[in-house]
Coordinates of C-alpha atoms and ligand atoms in Angstrom, one line a residue:
X1 CA 12.8 4.0 15.4
X2 CA 11.1 0.8 16.6
X3 CA 8.6 -1.7 15.5
X4 CA 5.7 -2.7 17.7
X5 CA 5.4 -6.4 17.0
X6 CA 3.8 -9.6 18.2
X7 CA 5.7 -12.8 17.2
X8 CA 2.6 -15.0 16.7
X9 CA 0.5 -12.6 14.5
X10 CA 0.6 -12.7 10.7
X11 CA 0.7 -9.0 9.9
X12 CA 3.7 -8.1 12.0
X13 CA 5.4 -11.2 10.4
X14 CA 4.9 -9.6 7.0
X15 CA 7.0 -6.7 8.1
X16 CA 9.6 -8.8 9.8
X17 CA 10.1 -10.9 6.6
X18 CA 10.2 -7.8 4.5
X19 CA 13.0 -6.3 6.8
X20 CA 14.9 -9.6 6.7
X21 CA 14.8 -9.6 2.9
X22 CA 16.2 -6.0 3.0
X23 CA 18.8 -6.9 5.5
X24 CA 17.5 -4.2 7.8
X25 CA 17.5 -4.6 11.6
X26 CA 15.5 -2.4 13.9
X27 CA 14.5 -2.7 17.6
X28 CA 11.2 -4.4 18.2
X29 CA 8.8 -4.2 21.2
X30 CA 6.5 -7.1 21.8
X31 CA 2.9 -6.2 22.3
X32 CA 1.0 -9.3 23.6
X33 CA -2.3 -9.6 21.8
X34 CA -3.2 -12.6 23.9
X35 CA -3.0 -10.4 27.0
X36 CA -4.9 -7.6 25.3
X37 CA -1.9 -5.2 25.5
X38 CA -2.8 -3.9 22.0
X39 CA -6.2 -2.8 23.3
X40 CA -4.8 -1.0 26.4
X41 CA -4.8 2.8 26.4
X42 CA -1.0 3.0 26.2
X43 CA -1.0 1.2 22.8
X44 CA -4.2 2.8 21.6
X45 CA -2.4 6.2 22.0
X46 CA -0.1 4.9 19.3
X47 CA -2.7 3.3 17.1
X48 CA -6.3 3.9 18.1
X49 CA -7.4 0.9 16.1
X50 CA -5.2 -1.3 18.2
X51 CA -3.7 -3.3 15.3
X52 CA -0.2 -4.5 14.9
X53 CA 2.4 -3.8 13.5
X54 CA 3.1 -0.1 14.2
X55 CA 6.4 1.6 13.3
X56 CA 7.4 4.4 15.7
X57 CA 9.5 6.9 13.7
X58 CA 12.3 8.9 15.2
X59 CA 10.2 12.1 15.0
X60 CA 7.6 10.5 17.3
X61 CA 5.0 9.7 14.6
X62 CA 3.4 6.2 14.4
X63 CA 3.1 4.6 11.0
X64 CA 0.4 2.0 10.9
X65 CA -0.6 -0.6 8.3
X66 CA 1.8 -3.3 7.2
X67 CA 2.0 -2.3 3.6
X68 CA 2.7 1.4 4.5
X69 CA 5.5 0.3 6.8
X70 CA 6.9 -1.9 4.0
X71 CA 6.7 1.1 1.6
X72 CA 8.6 3.2 4.1
X73 CA 11.5 0.7 4.1
X74 CA 11.2 0.1 0.3
X75 CA 11.8 3.8 -0.2
X76 CA 14.6 4.0 2.4
X77 CA 16.3 0.7 1.2
X78 CA 15.4 0.2 -2.5
X79 CA 17.5 -3.0 -2.9
X80 CA 16.4 -5.6 -3.4
X81 CA 13.1 -4.3 -4.8
X82 CA 10.2 -6.1 -3.2
X83 CA 7.4 -3.8 -4.4
X84 CA 8.4 -3.7 -8.1
X85 CA 11.7 -2.6 -9.6
X86 CA 10.3 0.0 -12.1
X87 CA 7.2 1.7 -13.3
X88 CA 6.2 -1.3 -15.5
X89 CA 6.5 -3.8 -12.7
X90 CA 5.0 -1.8 -9.7
X91 CA 1.3 -2.0 -10.7
X92 CA 1.5 -5.7 -11.1
X93 CA 3.1 -6.3 -7.7
X94 CA 0.5 -4.0 -6.2
X95 CA -2.3 -5.9 -7.9
X96 CA -1.0 -9.3 -6.6
X97 CA -0.2 -8.0 -3.2
X98 CA -3.8 -6.6 -2.9
X99 CA -5.2 -9.9 -4.1
X100 CA -3.1 -11.9 -1.6
X101 CA -4.3 -9.5 1.2
X102 CA -7.9 -9.6 0.3
X103 CA -8.4 -13.0 -1.1
X104 CA -5.9 -15.1 1.0
X105 CA -4.8 -13.3 4.2
X106 CA -8.1 -11.6 5.0
X107 CA -10.3 -14.7 4.4
X108 CA -8.0 -16.8 6.6
X109 CA -7.8 -14.1 9.3
X110 CA -11.6 -13.8 9.3
X111 CA -12.0 -17.5 9.6
X112 CA -9.7 -17.4 12.6
X113 CA -11.3 -14.4 14.2
X114 CA -14.9 -15.7 13.8
X115 CA -14.4 -19.3 14.7
X116 CA -11.5 -19.7 17.1
X117 CA -11.8 -19.6 20.8
X118 CA -8.9 -17.2 21.1
X119 CA -11.2 -14.4 20.1
X120 CA -14.2 -15.5 22.1
X121 CA -15.1 -12.7 24.4
X122 CA -12.6 -10.4 22.8
X123 CA -14.6 -9.5 19.7
X124 CA -18.1 -10.2 18.5
X125 CA -17.8 -13.5 16.6
X126 CA -20.1 -14.7 13.8
X127 CA -19.2 -18.4 13.3
X128 CA -21.4 -18.7 10.2
X129 CA -19.4 -15.8 8.6
X130 CA -16.2 -17.6 9.7
X131 CA -17.3 -20.7 7.8
X132 CA -18.1 -18.6 4.7
X133 CA -14.6 -17.2 4.9
X134 CA -13.2 -20.7 5.3
X135 CA -14.9 -21.8 2.1
X136 CA -13.6 -18.6 0.3
X137 CA -10.0 -19.2 1.6
X138 CA -10.1 -22.8 0.4
X139 CA -11.3 -21.7 -3.0
X140 CA -8.7 -19.0 -3.2
X141 CA -5.9 -21.6 -2.6
X142 CA -7.2 -23.7 -5.4
X143 CA -7.2 -20.6 -7.6
X144 CA -3.6 -19.7 -6.6
X145 CA -2.5 -23.2 -7.4
X146 CA -3.8 -22.7 -11.0
X147 CA -2.2 -19.2 -11.2
X148 CA 1.2 -20.6 -10.2
X149 CA 1.3 -23.2 -13.0
X150 CA 3.3 -20.9 -15.3
X151 CA 5.4 -18.8 -13.0
X152 CA 7.8 -19.1 -10.1
X153 CA 6.4 -16.4 -7.8
X154 CA 3.0 -14.8 -7.2
X155 CA 3.7 -11.6 -9.2
X156 CA 6.1 -13.0 -11.8
X157 CA 9.6 -14.3 -11.9
X158 CA 10.9 -12.8 -8.8
X159 CA 10.1 -12.8 -5.1
X160 CA 8.0 -9.8 -3.9
X161 CA 5.8 -8.5 -1.1
X162 CA 3.0 -10.5 -2.7
X163 CA 4.8 -13.7 -1.8
X164 CA 5.3 -12.5 1.7
X165 CA 1.6 -11.7 2.2
X166 CA 0.6 -15.1 0.7
X167 CA 3.1 -17.0 2.8
X168 CA 2.1 -15.4 6.2
X169 CA -1.6 -16.0 5.3
X170 CA -1.1 -19.7 4.4
X171 CA 1.1 -20.3 7.4
X172 CA -1.5 -18.7 9.6
X173 CA -4.1 -20.9 8.0
X174 CA -2.8 -23.8 10.2
X175 CA -4.4 -22.3 13.3
X176 CA -7.8 -22.8 11.7
X177 CA -7.3 -25.9 9.7
X178 CA -6.8 -24.3 6.3
X179 CA -3.9 -26.0 4.5
X180 CA -2.5 -26.5 1.0
X181 CA -4.4 -29.6 -0.3
X182 CA -2.8 -32.7 -1.6
X183 CA -2.5 -32.4 -5.4
X184 CA -2.0 -28.6 -5.3
X185 CA 1.5 -29.2 -6.7
X186 CA 2.2 -25.7 -8.0
X187 CA 1.2 -24.1 -4.7
X188 CA 3.2 -26.6 -2.8
X189 CA 6.3 -26.0 -5.0
X190 CA 6.0 -22.3 -4.5
X191 CA 5.4 -22.8 -0.7
X192 CA 8.6 -24.9 -0.4
X193 CA 10.6 -22.3 -2.4
X194 CA 9.5 -19.3 -0.3
X195 CA 9.6 -21.1 3.0
X196 CA 13.2 -22.1 2.4
X197 CA 14.3 -18.5 2.2
X198 CA 16.1 -17.4 5.4
X199 CA 13.6 -14.5 5.8
X200 CA 10.8 -17.0 6.4
X201 CA 12.1 -17.6 9.8
X202 CA 11.5 -14.0 10.8
Ligands
GSH1 N1 -4.5 -3.8 8.1 C1 -3.7 -3.9 9.2 C2 -4.2 -5.1 10.1 C3 -3.6 -5.0 11.5 C4 -4.2 -6.2 12.3 O1 -5.4 -6.5 12.3 N2 -3.3 -6.8 13.0 C5 -3.6 -7.9 13.9 C6 -2.5 -8.9 14.0 S1 -2.2 -9.8 12.6 C7 -4.0 -7.5 15.2 O2 -3.4 -6.5 15.7 N3 -5.0 -8.1 15.9 C8 -5.3 -7.9 17.2 C9 -6.7 -7.3 17.4 O3 -7.4 -7.0 16.4 O4 -7.0 -7.2 18.6 C10 -2.2 -4.1 8.8 O5 -2.0 -4.6 7.7 O6 -1.3 -3.7 9.5

């Protein structure tokens, strides 16, 4: 088993943090997005969409999508539960993780993809759409600050995959100038808590 990874990209970091929280170590292979290695035929044979991360299983299959890869490890290593400990908790963690994906990570990633020179010439960029996404991401961080007024973590009173998704999204926001604003005390408190976990270094 091995994980196709790129150290600088947020989605592979989601899986690395998840694995660190589980205490699971697997070999990784760096696929350099900056050099376009993820778009080369050798990698597209593994994932035709060219996205990272990809988990190569021992039977030769390639599991794509960060959350699917996390699910694989949640099932194989249930402790500590990061996707909900029981039937009552799982739908809530799923709801919050979806929200962190769609409302935070996606809007920040779309801002980057549509406005940053890194992607110029690599993908069709629509800067106006990037700015719409920047506004949405900024609003979503304000919303998240309000949500975190009465609980420690995104999905409740314990750390879950939803915190991982929000953390990688917010950290990635640096590359396109999206930051936690002064005065967002709940979000800042949460950020300091999750960033101080050893897994955040993954
Ligand atoms: N929904 C996918 C997204 C995969 C994805 O877009 N990964 C980014 C890195 S964060 C990527 O490979 N970008 C390079 C590209 O699109 O060329 C997942 O969660 O794994």
